[in-house]
């Protein structure tokens, strides 16, 4: 982001900001009273009252019940009308498509998943995205759709509407999906999207700053710094899959030693195969199924499976360490489908690697995400909700 | 930073923010008219007029001359009264103390430098800081001192008022200096301070996001992200000196492979000695003098000296690469005394290492700092000016 000058602020911007602050507080504190709201946000009773009236009028908030009062008239409780707005999130991963419909509280109302054949053309995938979208919207019967978020397993190109690498480079994916679906589509890398989802859904457990690691078919990262997602100059903050580390293993990108060559789902499966029976890498069609076998074996205590996962986790921790150290973060959150059932093997190794590298005082906790397996799709939908409703450290330049 | 809730905003906060925005625009555009100011900041003529009147009343801004007008009455030009406020910056580096007195525009009015014997006690150094401070203030005759900034070559402890490591760990340095000097003292690591100084003094050339590398007796980093300095959870963002990389060289911190073991001034001098004549590391007393010899040799084209600097620069670039990549930055700025006269050898190697690691589209420029050798001390003073006058992406959470 470049600015020519800072922009001043004015009453309309301020009132939009305060409205977002109030909605955020009601969303995070179900049943809060107006007095508590004023106390939490520092707004005057009068300002608060006007904002709440507006939110109720727009159907986003309702009042019901009464909070205990210290005397005088009883206080009505304010609640989010979670069903007042919906967003669809679509996560395009290698060989897999996942979709969710979220309500305004960030809860998934519907989910859907399907395999995509390897090397599918973009038009095939756009048709599949459209079918999933239609199914999610139809089955829920929603007529309150805010928009669609798309999470992709790749760096974005300079337009931020397509992928930078691979066979789809040059395809304006987000625009084509938007044309096909007929609704606004926002797009980010899956690491950024999942971090936004965790921030949106995690409430007071996910305030401040954290680094989110999305473990899907590849590793993607999202950075939330002082409650703002950091997207970087080209929208590709968090692209760590092809940052090289120690080791010279050949990567699909043509370089050597990339994190992806050791920690992608297919790399981990190939390592397990190699250590177990010496056979070569998994085929693209079967990598998800084989990873499921690996995680079952690890859950059953299979030593080779556990060792394979731990090695990958240590390497992941080593790659994260300089970033966590230089940003001085005290929390790393792990999530995504590759973590399911095996986080007990992965989390401690990541934590150990971070501790070994720590160059400033204070430790870094490594936690499992609150959103779960569908972090990419939930995050994609949260991009829409975040854009519409999150308080910014506004008034923003521009 | 943790928050319980976002804080709403109100008129006093907004007016403080708008005032900072206007002062920033006047500081950055000498001789700007009220009309141009309103245009740049998006504020109404009425708001602008009130703010400018307040700034003139407080003596921070003056009007003189007349800008060309397109017709009607002529426009008066607004200028910063650079001399209206001063700040002292003190940079405590290993074996060296540097001090500056800055005016409000960020220009140094006075500077001072002296050696400190190795292993000096904190009380010796505090006395030296006091002497330097007194000398800077007396010689300038200023009676408009806003405060003192202190930049240190180390991670901060959990109080953020002392150093985390070394023989001074546990000494509340900033508080002791503040008591001794009798003026408010703010403190940061020298990487953060130098980044703030570059941002404050660099105007439109240093907006947005960049990573600043301060090359003093050690390497310290400062991150400016979307025009805000990023300090991290414990105030130690940018501590990269003891983040290990490839290589197992023993570090003073007791671990192996730290950047400091390869890129500190004393490590570079030791490498040069070793390659030139096989003698051991420099003594602490002579490291600055020997580094000066090294840089003179490199400037004269001495192949060994050039090679030594290039090797250190490559390693620095490799350490920066994952951070630059994951944050998706397009600018790295190098500064500090170790860069003087040798940036032609260092800058290209850092750039080359960053290019080799790039994992998302778009390149990263590597530039030399605008502030120069005294970046640490200028930055320390800028901490004071920044705290008093920089627009924040406010209203900040309380």
Tab-separated table of N, CA, C and O in Angstrom, chain A residues 1-9 14 17-18 21 24 29 40-41 43 156 164-165 207-208 223 225-228 230-239 242-244 255 326-328 330-331 356-361 391 393-395 397, chain B residues 1-9 14 17-18 21 24 40-41 43 156 164-165 207-208 223 225-228 230-240 242-244 255 326-331 356-361 391 393-395 397:
chain	number	residue	atom	x	y	z
A	1	UNK	N	0.834	-1.191	0.000
A	1	UNK	CA	0.000	0.000	0.000
A	1	UNK	C	0.873	1.247	0.000
A	1	UNK	O	1.741	1.392	0.821
A	2	UNK	N	0.671	2.120	-0.925
A	2	UNK	CA	1.343	3.411	-0.916
A	2	UNK	C	0.308	4.487	-0.670
A	2	UNK	O	-0.825	4.402	-1.120
A	3	UNK	N	0.698	5.528	0.034
A	3	UNK	CA	-0.234	6.633	0.194
A	3	UNK	C	0.484	7.905	-0.215
A	3	UNK	O	1.700	8.021	-0.096
A	4	UNK	N	-0.281	8.846	-0.667
A	4	UNK	CA	0.296	10.135	-0.999
A	4	UNK	C	0.297	10.996	0.245
A	4	UNK	O	1.267	11.656	0.561
A	5	UNK	N	-0.817	10.988	0.969
A	5	UNK	CA	-0.918	11.664	2.254
A	5	UNK	C	-1.850	10.834	3.127
A	5	UNK	O	-2.655	10.050	2.619
A	6	UNK	N	-1.742	11.008	4.420
A	6	UNK	CA	-2.749	10.455	5.308
A	6	UNK	C	-4.075	11.140	5.006
A	6	UNK	O	-4.115	12.314	4.683
A	7	UNK	N	-5.140	10.398	5.152
A	7	UNK	CA	-6.464	10.970	4.973
A	7	UNK	C	-7.049	11.344	6.317
A	7	UNK	O	-6.960	10.562	7.273
A	8	UNK	N	-7.641	12.517	6.385
A	8	UNK	CA	-8.341	12.902	7.593
A	8	UNK	C	-9.630	12.104	7.736
A	8	UNK	O	-10.035	11.373	6.836
A	9	UNK	N	-10.256	12.233	8.875
A	9	UNK	CA	-11.499	11.498	9.059
A	9	UNK	C	-12.644	12.480	9.250
A	9	UNK	O	-12.450	13.680	9.405
A	14	UNK	N	-16.412	7.973	10.967
A	14	UNK	CA	-16.407	7.655	12.388
A	14	UNK	C	-17.635	6.849	12.753
A	14	UNK	O	-17.562	5.879	13.508
A	17	UNK	N	-17.278	3.304	11.634
A	17	UNK	CA	-16.338	2.608	12.505
A	17	UNK	C	-17.001	2.219	13.824
A	17	UNK	O	-16.917	1.077	14.272
A	18	UNK	N	-17.688	3.180	14.442
A	18	UNK	CA	-18.318	2.887	15.734
A	18	UNK	C	-19.394	1.812	15.611
A	18	UNK	O	-19.539	0.969	16.494
A	21	UNK	N	-17.649	-1.426	15.584
A	21	UNK	CA	-17.167	-1.736	16.935
A	21	UNK	C	-18.297	-2.322	17.786
A	21	UNK	O	-18.113	-3.311	18.498
A	24	UNK	N	-19.295	-5.799	16.597
A	24	UNK	CA	-18.258	-6.745	17.007
A	24	UNK	C	-18.414	-7.122	18.481
A	24	UNK	O	-18.276	-8.288	18.856
A	29	UNK	N	-20.117	-11.018	22.641
A	29	UNK	CA	-20.656	-11.109	24.000
A	29	UNK	C	-22.167	-11.236	23.929
A	29	UNK	O	-22.896	-10.258	24.126
A	40	UNK	N	-17.652	-1.319	27.600
A	40	UNK	CA	-16.607	-2.021	26.848
A	40	UNK	C	-16.018	-1.190	25.723
A	40	UNK	O	-14.843	-1.280	25.421
A	41	UNK	N	-16.864	-0.413	25.072
A	41	UNK	CA	-16.403	0.274	23.858
A	41	UNK	C	-15.977	1.715	24.130
A	41	UNK	O	-15.371	2.337	23.265
A	43	UNK	N	-17.935	4.181	24.315
A	43	UNK	CA	-18.846	5.126	23.653
A	43	UNK	C	-19.857	5.659	24.664
A	43	UNK	O	-20.154	5.008	25.669
A	156	UNK	N	-0.994	-15.309	-5.596
A	156	UNK	CA	-1.842	-14.598	-6.555
A	156	UNK	C	-0.975	-13.848	-7.571
A	156	UNK	O	0.150	-13.463	-7.275
A	164	UNK	N	-0.667	-17.045	-9.661
A	164	UNK	CA	0.601	-16.602	-10.235
A	164	UNK	C	1.312	-17.725	-10.990
A	164	UNK	O	2.011	-17.467	-11.962
A	165	UNK	N	1.134	-18.949	-10.543
A	165	UNK	CA	1.924	-20.052	-11.097
A	165	UNK	C	1.017	-21.197	-11.550
A	165	UNK	O	-0.163	-21.229	-11.281
A	207	UNK	N	-7.754	-12.538	19.527
A	207	UNK	CA	-7.526	-11.104	19.343
A	207	UNK	C	-6.027	-10.836	19.293
A	207	UNK	O	-5.221	-11.688	19.622
A	208	UNK	N	-5.681	-9.634	18.880
A	208	UNK	CA	-4.272	-9.234	18.864
A	208	UNK	C	-3.538	-9.755	17.649
A	208	UNK	O	-3.975	-9.550	16.520
A	223	UNK	N	-1.150	-13.996	8.504
A	223	UNK	CA	-0.669	-13.184	9.626
A	223	UNK	C	-1.748	-12.211	10.062
A	223	UNK	O	-2.233	-11.412	9.256
A	225	UNK	N	-1.938	-9.196	12.577
A	225	UNK	CA	-1.080	-8.330	13.390
A	225	UNK	C	-1.926	-7.195	13.950
A	225	UNK	O	-2.531	-6.436	13.188
A	226	UNK	N	-2.011	-7.120	15.265
A	226	UNK	CA	-2.847	-6.102	15.906
A	226	UNK	C	-4.248	-6.086	15.302
A	226	UNK	O	-4.782	-5.035	14.954
A	227	UNK	N	-4.819	-7.256	15.189
A	227	UNK	CA	-6.203	-7.439	14.731
A	227	UNK	C	-6.462	-7.058	13.282
A	227	UNK	O	-7.620	-6.928	12.875
A	228	UNK	N	-5.393	-6.880	12.513
A	228	UNK	CA	-5.560	-6.632	11.080
A	228	UNK	C	-4.841	-7.741	10.331
A	228	UNK	O	-3.697	-8.057	10.650
A	230	UNK	N	-2.576	-9.131	7.558
A	230	UNK	CA	-1.502	-8.504	6.782
A	230	UNK	C	-1.416	-9.195	5.424
A	230	UNK	O	-1.083	-10.376	5.358
A	231	UNK	N	-1.710	-8.477	4.362
A	231	UNK	CA	-1.735	-9.097	3.030
A	231	UNK	C	-0.454	-8.867	2.238
A	231	UNK	O	-0.186	-9.572	1.281
A	232	UNK	N	0.330	-7.875	2.607
A	232	UNK	CA	1.582	-7.619	1.901
A	232	UNK	C	1.387	-6.824	0.627
A	232	UNK	O	0.271	-6.486	0.239
A	233	UNK	N	2.516	-6.530	-0.019
A	233	UNK	CA	2.517	-5.636	-1.168
A	233	UNK	C	1.751	-6.196	-2.352
A	233	UNK	O	1.074	-5.468	-3.064
A	234	UNK	N	1.880	-7.501	-2.593
A	234	UNK	CA	1.221	-8.098	-3.760
A	234	UNK	C	0.065	-9.002	-3.350
A	234	UNK	O	-0.472	-9.742	-4.171
A	235	UNK	N	-0.336	-8.931	-2.080
A	235	UNK	CA	-1.429	-9.787	-1.619
A	235	UNK	C	-0.985	-11.196	-1.286
A	235	UNK	O	-1.820	-12.078	-1.053
A	236	UNK	N	0.325	-11.408	-1.253
A	236	UNK	CA	0.841	-12.770	-1.072
A	236	UNK	C	1.606	-12.976	0.229
A	236	UNK	O	2.438	-13.886	0.318
A	237	UNK	N	1.336	-12.150	1.235
A	237	UNK	CA	1.956	-12.418	2.537
A	237	UNK	C	1.572	-13.838	2.968
A	237	UNK	O	0.455	-14.289	2.730
A	238	UNK	N	2.511	-14.523	3.573
A	238	UNK	CA	2.221	-15.880	4.049
A	238	UNK	C	2.605	-16.968	3.079
A	238	UNK	O	2.502	-18.152	3.386
A	239	UNK	N	3.080	-16.591	1.889
A	239	UNK	CA	3.517	-17.611	0.928
A	239	UNK	C	4.858	-18.170	1.397
A	239	UNK	O	5.903	-17.572	1.162
A	242	UNK	N	7.304	-22.144	-0.901
A	242	UNK	CA	8.498	-22.252	-1.749
A	242	UNK	C	9.639	-21.353	-1.261
A	242	UNK	O	10.507	-20.965	-2.038
A	243	UNK	N	9.611	-21.022	0.026
A	243	UNK	CA	10.786	-20.404	0.642
A	243	UNK	C	11.721	-21.547	1.017
A	243	UNK	O	11.340	-22.445	1.752
A	244	UNK	N	12.929	-21.547	0.488
A	244	UNK	CA	13.812	-22.678	0.750
A	244	UNK	C	14.383	-22.652	2.164
A	244	UNK	O	14.573	-21.595	2.742
A	255	UNK	N	12.928	-25.485	-7.957
A	255	UNK	CA	14.051	-25.152	-7.098
A	255	UNK	C	14.274	-26.276	-6.084
A	255	UNK	O	13.618	-27.318	-6.138
A	326	UNK	N	11.282	-12.741	14.294
A	326	UNK	CA	11.435	-11.356	13.849
A	326	UNK	C	10.142	-10.558	14.060
A	326	UNK	O	10.186	-9.373	14.362
A	327	UNK	N	8.989	-11.233	13.940
A	327	UNK	CA	7.732	-10.521	14.208
A	327	UNK	C	7.423	-10.461	15.704
A	327	UNK	O	6.506	-9.767	16.119
A	328	UNK	N	8.176	-11.216	16.506
A	328	UNK	CA	7.983	-11.233	17.959
A	328	UNK	C	6.536	-11.605	18.303
A	328	UNK	O	5.825	-10.851	18.978
A	330	UNK	N	3.679	-14.236	20.005
A	330	UNK	CA	3.613	-15.194	21.107
A	330	UNK	C	2.581	-16.295	20.873
A	330	UNK	O	2.317	-17.096	21.756
A	331	UNK	N	2.009	-16.313	19.661
A	331	UNK	CA	1.057	-17.382	19.354
A	331	UNK	C	1.126	-17.836	17.907
A	331	UNK	O	1.087	-17.004	16.992
A	356	UNK	N	13.641	-23.633	20.131
A	356	UNK	CA	15.077	-23.747	19.878
A	356	UNK	C	15.622	-22.496	19.196
A	356	UNK	O	16.785	-22.150	19.350
A	357	UNK	N	14.774	-21.814	18.447
A	357	UNK	CA	15.225	-20.666	17.663
A	357	UNK	C	14.981	-19.350	18.367
A	357	UNK	O	15.377	-18.308	17.870
A	358	UNK	N	14.293	-19.371	19.469
A	358	UNK	CA	13.835	-18.131	20.089
A	358	UNK	C	14.993	-17.194	20.372
A	358	UNK	O	15.948	-17.555	21.033
A	359	UNK	N	14.904	-15.964	19.889
A	359	UNK	CA	16.020	-15.042	20.097
A	359	UNK	C	15.637	-13.842	20.947
A	359	UNK	O	16.420	-12.935	21.117
A	360	UNK	N	14.412	-13.797	21.437
A	360	UNK	CA	14.035	-12.727	22.355
A	360	UNK	C	13.234	-13.352	23.500
A	360	UNK	O	12.773	-14.486	23.397
A	361	UNK	N	13.091	-12.624	24.606
A	361	UNK	CA	12.457	-13.238	25.778
A	361	UNK	C	10.986	-13.540	25.518
A	361	UNK	O	10.366	-12.951	24.650
A	391	UNK	N	-14.332	-4.016	12.336
A	391	UNK	CA	-13.777	-2.685	12.582
A	391	UNK	C	-12.357	-2.643	12.043
A	391	UNK	O	-11.606	-3.594	12.195
A	393	UNK	N	-8.672	-0.454	11.896
A	393	UNK	CA	-7.961	0.616	12.592
A	393	UNK	C	-8.075	1.832	11.701
A	393	UNK	O	-7.114	2.391	11.219
A	394	UNK	N	-9.346	2.171	11.421
A	394	UNK	CA	-9.686	3.244	10.519
A	394	UNK	C	-9.577	4.541	11.276
A	394	UNK	O	-9.407	4.517	12.475
A	395	UNK	N	-9.654	5.682	10.713
A	395	UNK	CA	-9.897	5.939	9.301
A	395	UNK	C	-8.684	5.588	8.447
A	395	UNK	O	-7.607	6.109	8.667
A	397	UNK	N	-6.135	5.247	5.319
A	397	UNK	CA	-5.700	6.117	4.227
A	397	UNK	C	-6.467	5.774	2.953
A	397	UNK	O	-6.804	4.616	2.742
B	1	UNK	N	-0.135	-7.104	21.864
B	1	UNK	CA	-1.266	-6.315	22.313
B	1	UNK	C	-2.518	-7.186	22.402
B	1	UNK	O	-2.877	-7.869	21.463
B	2	UNK	N	-3.146	-7.194	23.528
B	2	UNK	CA	-4.425	-7.872	23.679
B	2	UNK	C	-5.500	-6.824	23.908
B	2	UNK	O	-5.272	-5.819	24.556
B	3	UNK	N	-6.670	-7.068	23.387
B	3	UNK	CA	-7.761	-6.156	23.696
B	3	UNK	C	-8.930	-6.973	24.182
B	3	UNK	O	-9.093	-8.142	23.833
B	4	UNK	N	-9.725	-6.362	24.972
B	4	UNK	CA	-10.923	-7.030	25.426
B	4	UNK	C	-12.037	-6.756	24.420
B	4	UNK	O	-12.782	-7.643	24.032
B	5	UNK	N	-12.135	-5.507	24.004
B	5	UNK	CA	-13.072	-5.113	22.950
B	5	UNK	C	-12.423	-4.006	22.145
B	5	UNK	O	-11.543	-3.322	22.648
B	6	UNK	N	-12.882	-3.822	20.934
B	6	UNK	CA	-12.505	-2.628	20.201
B	6	UNK	C	-13.063	-1.427	20.937
B	6	UNK	O	-14.136	-1.486	21.533
B	7	UNK	N	-12.330	-0.342	20.864
B	7	UNK	CA	-12.815	0.893	21.471
B	7	UNK	C	-13.455	1.761	20.399
B	7	UNK	O	-12.894	1.917	19.307
B	8	UNK	N	-14.597	2.337	20.741
B	8	UNK	CA	-15.226	3.289	19.831
B	8	UNK	C	-14.433	4.576	19.810
B	8	UNK	O	-13.510	4.771	20.591
B	9	UNK	N	-14.799	5.446	18.892
B	9	UNK	CA	-14.077	6.713	18.850
B	9	UNK	C	-15.024	7.859	19.147
B	9	UNK	O	-16.236	7.678	19.240
B	14	UNK	N	-10.898	12.002	17.328
B	14	UNK	CA	-10.909	12.326	15.903
B	14	UNK	C	-10.162	13.624	15.648
B	14	UNK	O	-9.392	13.738	14.693
B	17	UNK	N	-6.484	13.086	15.830
B	17	UNK	CA	-6.024	12.386	14.634
B	17	UNK	C	-5.922	13.341	13.444
B	17	UNK	O	-4.902	13.382	12.744
B	18	UNK	N	-6.955	14.127	13.228
B	18	UNK	CA	-6.951	15.039	12.075
B	18	UNK	C	-5.840	16.077	12.181
B	18	UNK	O	-5.211	16.432	11.181
B	21	UNK	N	-2.727	14.422	11.098
B	21	UNK	CA	-2.746	14.258	9.638
B	21	UNK	C	-2.329	15.558	8.946
B	21	UNK	O	-1.533	15.555	7.995
B	24	UNK	N	1.365	16.335	9.515
B	24	UNK	CA	2.159	15.427	8.683
B	24	UNK	C	2.208	15.913	7.229
B	24	UNK	O	3.254	15.880	6.583
B	40	UNK	N	-5.504	17.095	-0.266
B	40	UNK	CA	-4.692	15.921	0.055
B	40	UNK	C	-5.264	15.087	1.177
B	40	UNK	O	-5.118	13.861	1.190
B	41	UNK	N	-5.849	15.741	2.162
B	41	UNK	CA	-6.277	15.018	3.353
B	41	UNK	C	-7.754	14.650	3.334
B	41	UNK	O	-8.198	13.854	4.158
B	43	UNK	N	-10.132	16.531	4.151
B	43	UNK	CA	-10.876	17.267	5.181
B	43	UNK	C	-11.584	18.475	4.562
B	43	UNK	O	-11.156	18.993	3.537
B	156	UNK	N	14.866	-6.248	24.502
B	156	UNK	CA	14.411	-5.644	25.752
B	156	UNK	C	13.883	-6.722	26.699
B	156	UNK	O	13.410	-7.772	26.257
B	164	UNK	N	17.435	-7.441	27.912
B	164	UNK	CA	17.092	-8.816	28.294
B	164	UNK	C	18.324	-9.642	28.616
B	164	UNK	O	18.267	-10.542	29.453
B	165	UNK	N	19.431	-9.364	27.961
B	165	UNK	CA	20.590	-10.244	28.078
B	165	UNK	C	21.833	-9.452	28.447
B	165	UNK	O	21.843	-8.226	28.432
B	207	UNK	N	6.956	5.809	2.663
B	207	UNK	CA	5.594	5.521	3.100
B	207	UNK	C	5.299	4.046	2.883
B	207	UNK	O	6.044	3.346	2.206
B	208	UNK	N	4.205	3.601	3.454
B	208	UNK	CA	3.773	2.216	3.248
B	208	UNK	C	4.507	1.248	4.135
B	208	UNK	O	4.557	1.418	5.348
B	223	UNK	N	10.542	-3.039	11.394
B	223	UNK	CA	9.494	-3.273	10.400
B	223	UNK	C	8.480	-2.144	10.429
B	223	UNK	O	7.880	-1.869	11.474
B	225	UNK	N	5.005	-1.441	8.746
B	225	UNK	CA	3.959	-2.121	7.974
B	225	UNK	C	2.765	-1.182	7.869
B	225	UNK	O	2.199	-0.778	8.899
B	226	UNK	N	2.405	-0.820	6.656
B	226	UNK	CA	1.299	0.121	6.449
B	226	UNK	C	1.468	1.363	7.319
B	226	UNK	O	0.535	1.782	8.015
B	227	UNK	N	2.660	1.902	7.300
B	227	UNK	CA	2.970	3.155	7.991
B	227	UNK	C	2.913	3.086	9.510
B	227	UNK	O	2.902	4.131	10.170
B	228	UNK	N	2.884	1.887	10.058
B	228	UNK	CA	2.956	1.734	11.509
B	228	UNK	C	4.180	0.892	11.828
B	228	UNK	O	4.378	-0.162	11.209
B	230	UNK	N	6.058	-1.924	13.668
B	230	UNK	CA	5.576	-3.151	14.313
B	230	UNK	C	6.548	-3.524	15.427
B	230	UNK	O	7.702	-3.842	15.157
B	231	UNK	N	6.076	-3.471	16.680
B	231	UNK	CA	6.983	-3.731	17.798
B	231	UNK	C	6.883	-5.156	18.336
B	231	UNK	O	7.779	-5.609	19.044
B	232	UNK	N	5.814	-5.858	18.024
B	232	UNK	CA	5.678	-7.236	18.489
B	232	UNK	C	5.190	-7.340	19.919
B	232	UNK	O	4.977	-6.337	20.597
B	233	UNK	N	4.995	-8.589	20.340
B	233	UNK	CA	4.367	-8.855	21.636
B	233	UNK	C	5.202	-8.358	22.797
B	233	UNK	O	4.681	-7.840	23.779
B	234	UNK	N	6.517	-8.509	22.723
B	234	UNK	CA	7.371	-8.115	23.842
B	234	UNK	C	8.208	-6.885	23.514
B	234	UNK	O	9.133	-6.553	24.249
B	235	UNK	N	7.884	-6.213	22.401
B	235	UNK	CA	8.651	-5.030	22.009
B	235	UNK	C	9.941	-5.367	21.297
B	235	UNK	O	10.780	-4.506	21.077
B	236	UNK	N	10.098	-6.638	20.914
B	236	UNK	CA	11.354	-7.096	20.341
B	236	UNK	C	11.253	-7.551	18.892
B	236	UNK	O	12.095	-8.327	18.428
B	237	UNK	N	10.255	-7.094	18.187
B	237	UNK	CA	10.213	-7.408	16.757
B	237	UNK	C	11.507	-6.917	16.122
B	237	UNK	O	12.028	-5.872	16.502
B	238	UNK	N	12.028	-7.678	15.180
B	238	UNK	CA	13.250	-7.271	14.505
B	238	UNK	C	14.515	-7.846	15.101
B	238	UNK	O	15.597	-7.653	14.557
B	239	UNK	N	14.395	-8.558	16.218
B	239	UNK	CA	15.581	-9.187	16.807
B	239	UNK	C	15.965	-10.396	15.952
B	239	UNK	O	15.405	-11.472	16.071
B	240	UNK	N	16.921	-10.176	15.086
B	240	UNK	CA	17.316	-11.245	14.163
B	240	UNK	C	18.752	-11.696	14.438
B	240	UNK	O	19.192	-12.720	13.914
B	242	UNK	N	20.245	-13.221	16.727
B	242	UNK	CA	20.484	-14.571	17.242
B	242	UNK	C	19.474	-15.590	16.721
B	242	UNK	O	19.229	-16.617	17.350
B	243	UNK	N	18.880	-15.281	15.584
B	243	UNK	CA	18.102	-16.299	14.875
B	243	UNK	C	19.104	-17.122	14.063
B	243	UNK	O	19.836	-16.571	13.243
B	244	UNK	N	19.195	-18.416	14.300
B	244	UNK	CA	20.209	-19.209	13.604
B	244	UNK	C	19.841	-19.467	12.151
B	244	UNK	O	18.674	-19.531	11.783
B	255	UNK	N	24.851	-20.215	21.503
B	255	UNK	CA	24.282	-21.136	20.512
B	255	UNK	C	25.145	-21.124	19.257
B	255	UNK	O	26.202	-20.492	19.220
B	326	UNK	N	7.647	-13.921	3.475
B	326	UNK	CA	6.390	-14.191	4.173
B	326	UNK	C	5.613	-12.895	4.413
B	326	UNK	O	4.386	-12.891	4.381
B	327	UNK	N	6.320	-11.790	4.637
B	327	UNK	CA	5.621	-10.512	4.809
B	327	UNK	C	5.261	-9.875	3.468
B	327	UNK	O	4.514	-8.907	3.430
B	328	UNK	N	5.804	-10.427	2.360
B	328	UNK	CA	5.510	-9.913	1.026
B	328	UNK	C	5.844	-8.422	0.938
B	328	UNK	O	4.983	-7.595	0.639
B	329	UNK	N	7.088	-8.104	1.223
B	329	UNK	CA	7.551	-6.717	1.179
B	329	UNK	C	8.242	-6.448	-0.147
B	329	UNK	O	8.886	-7.334	-0.705
B	330	UNK	N	8.136	-5.226	-0.648
B	330	UNK	CA	8.828	-4.905	-1.897
B	330	UNK	C	9.988	-3.934	-1.682
B	330	UNK	O	10.582	-3.467	-2.644
B	331	UNK	N	10.294	-3.622	-0.412
B	331	UNK	CA	11.419	-2.749	-0.139
B	331	UNK	C	12.163	-3.123	1.114
B	331	UNK	O	11.557	-3.311	2.175
B	356	UNK	N	16.925	-14.790	-4.972
B	356	UNK	CA	17.039	-16.248	-5.068
B	356	UNK	C	15.960	-16.947	-4.255
B	356	UNK	O	15.547	-18.052	-4.573
B	357	UNK	N	15.475	-16.294	-3.215
B	357	UNK	CA	14.510	-16.924	-2.305
B	357	UNK	C	13.071	-16.545	-2.626
B	357	UNK	O	12.160	-17.058	-2.000
B	358	UNK	N	12.907	-15.624	-3.522
B	358	UNK	CA	11.575	-15.050	-3.742
B	358	UNK	C	10.559	-16.143	-4.074
B	358	UNK	O	10.744	-16.907	-5.013
B	359	UNK	N	9.470	-16.179	-3.326
B	359	UNK	CA	8.496	-17.240	-3.566
B	359	UNK	C	7.155	-16.703	-4.032
B	359	UNK	O	6.218	-17.450	-4.205
B	360	UNK	N	7.044	-15.393	-4.229
B	360	UNK	CA	5.805	-14.859	-4.800
B	360	UNK	C	6.191	-13.824	-5.845
B	360	UNK	O	7.328	-13.377	-5.897
B	361	UNK	N	5.242	-13.457	-6.704
B	361	UNK	CA	5.619	-12.582	-7.814
B	361	UNK	C	6.026	-11.198	-7.323
B	361	UNK	O	5.663	-10.791	-6.240
B	391	UNK	N	0.414	10.505	12.836
B	391	UNK	CA	-0.965	10.009	12.783
B	391	UNK	C	-0.944	8.501	12.999
B	391	UNK	O	-0.067	7.806	12.489
B	393	UNK	N	-3.148	4.822	12.846
B	393	UNK	CA	-4.364	4.276	12.268
B	393	UNK	C	-5.343	4.168	13.426
B	393	UNK	O	-5.800	3.114	13.814
B	394	UNK	N	-5.545	5.340	14.036
B	394	UNK	CA	-6.390	5.421	15.214
B	394	UNK	C	-7.836	5.467	14.761
B	394	UNK	O	-8.084	5.616	13.578
B	395	UNK	N	-8.808	5.382	15.549
B	395	UNK	CA	-8.762	5.267	17.002
B	395	UNK	C	-8.260	3.886	17.441
B	395	UNK	O	-8.874	2.878	17.114
B	397	UNK	N	-7.369	0.669	19.763
B	397	UNK	CA	-8.003	0.002	20.905
B	397	UNK	C	-7.360	0.518	22.192
B	397	UNK	O	-6.150	0.716	22.245
